[in-house]
Amino acid sequence: LRYWKAEVFNRSFLIQQEGRNRGYPHRTFSNNTFIDGYSDHLPVLVYLIREQQ
């Protein structure tokens, strides 16, 4: 396998839309309270190429 490229998976449903943290990733927990988010960080997509033989 060979590395081709990587990118941040940044979609609107992963971003906090309102409040103090607007524009940041929609977190799973805030002050030990579950707030139904996804993560404190955005996922990364890594594209790999398999060379034909």
PDB file of C-alpha atoms in Angstrom:
ATOM      1  CA  LEU A   1       0.000   0.000   0.000  1.00  0.00           C
ATOM      2  CA  ARG A   2       1.111   3.500  -0.743  1.00  0.00           C
ATOM      3  CA  TYR A   3      -0.072   6.741   0.817  1.00  0.00           C
ATOM      4  CA  TRP A   4      -1.955   9.033  -1.571  1.00  0.00           C
ATOM      5  CA  LYS A   5      -3.588  11.764   0.548  1.00  0.00           C
ATOM      6  CA  ALA A   6      -5.358  12.597   3.796  1.00  0.00           C
ATOM      7  CA  GLU A   7      -8.118  15.017   4.717  1.00  0.00           C
ATOM      8  CA  VAL A   8     -10.212  16.043   7.696  1.00  0.00           C
ATOM      9  CA  PHE A   9     -13.813  14.775   7.527  1.00  0.00           C
ATOM     10  CA  ASN A  10     -15.577  18.028   8.339  1.00  0.00           C
ATOM     11  CA  ARG A  11     -19.360  17.943   7.924  1.00  0.00           C
ATOM     12  CA  SER A  12     -21.900  20.299   9.494  1.00  0.00           C
ATOM     13  CA  PHE A  13     -23.500  17.587  11.671  1.00  0.00           C
ATOM     14  CA  LEU A  14     -20.132  17.150  13.429  1.00  0.00           C
ATOM     15  CA  ILE A  15     -19.888  20.849  14.350  1.00  0.00           C
ATOM     16  CA  GLN A  16     -21.573  22.627  17.267  1.00  0.00           C
ATOM     17  CA  GLN A  17     -24.071  25.029  15.644  1.00  0.00           C
ATOM     18  CA  GLU A  18     -24.873  27.302  18.584  1.00  0.00           C
ATOM     19  CA  GLY A  19     -23.750  28.421  22.001  1.00  0.00           C
ATOM     20  CA  ARG A  20     -20.340  29.159  23.449  1.00  0.00           C
ATOM     21  CA  ASN A  21     -18.621  26.373  21.496  1.00  0.00           C
ATOM     22  CA  ARG A  22     -20.153  27.268  18.115  1.00  0.00           C
ATOM     23  CA  GLY A  23     -17.870  26.182  15.282  1.00  0.00           C
ATOM     24  CA  TYR A  24     -16.066  23.531  17.342  1.00  0.00           C
ATOM     25  CA  PRO A  25     -16.577  19.755  17.083  1.00  0.00           C
ATOM     26  CA  HIS A  26     -19.832  18.617  18.760  1.00  0.00           C
ATOM     27  CA  ARG A  27     -18.438  16.876  21.829  1.00  0.00           C
ATOM     28  CA  THR A  28     -19.745  13.714  23.427  1.00  0.00           C
ATOM     29  CA  PHE A  29     -19.301  14.951  26.995  1.00  0.00           C
ATOM     30  CA  SER A  30     -19.132  18.392  28.593  1.00  0.00           C
ATOM     31  CA  ASN A  31     -18.301  18.640  32.314  1.00  0.00           C
ATOM     32  CA  ASN A  32     -19.069  14.913  32.811  1.00  0.00           C
ATOM     33  CA  THR A  33     -22.498  15.347  31.176  1.00  0.00           C
ATOM     34  CA  PHE A  34     -23.409  13.369  28.042  1.00  0.00           C
ATOM     35  CA  ILE A  35     -24.487  15.883  25.378  1.00  0.00           C
ATOM     36  CA  ASP A  36     -25.135  13.427  22.507  1.00  0.00           C
ATOM     37  CA  GLY A  37     -22.213  14.533  20.366  1.00  0.00           C
ATOM     38  CA  TYR A  38     -19.644  12.636  18.337  1.00  0.00           C
ATOM     39  CA  SER A  39     -16.139  13.456  19.527  1.00  0.00           C
ATOM     40  CA  ASP A  40     -13.824  16.202  20.724  1.00  0.00           C
ATOM     41  CA  HIS A  41     -11.924  15.799  17.439  1.00  0.00           C
ATOM     42  CA  LEU A  42     -12.893  15.490  13.795  1.00  0.00           C
ATOM     43  CA  PRO A  43     -12.147  12.202  11.987  1.00  0.00           C
ATOM     44  CA  VAL A  44      -9.335  11.957   9.451  1.00  0.00           C
ATOM     45  CA  LEU A  45      -9.662  10.130   6.133  1.00  0.00           C
ATOM     46  CA  VAL A  46      -6.495   8.504   4.806  1.00  0.00           C
ATOM     47  CA  TYR A  47      -6.451   7.304   1.202  1.00  0.00           C
ATOM     48  CA  LEU A  48      -4.112   4.451   0.329  1.00  0.00           C
ATOM     49  CA  ILE A  49      -3.353   3.044  -3.108  1.00  0.00           C
ATOM     50  CA  ARG A  50      -2.780  -0.630  -3.764  1.00  0.00           C
ATOM     51  CA  GLU A  51      -0.509  -1.076  -6.745  1.00  0.00           C
ATOM     52  CA  GLN A  52      -1.548  -3.661  -9.336  1.00  0.00           C
ATOM     53  CA  GLN A  53       0.812  -6.539  -9.972  1.00  0.00           C
TER      54      GLN A  53
END
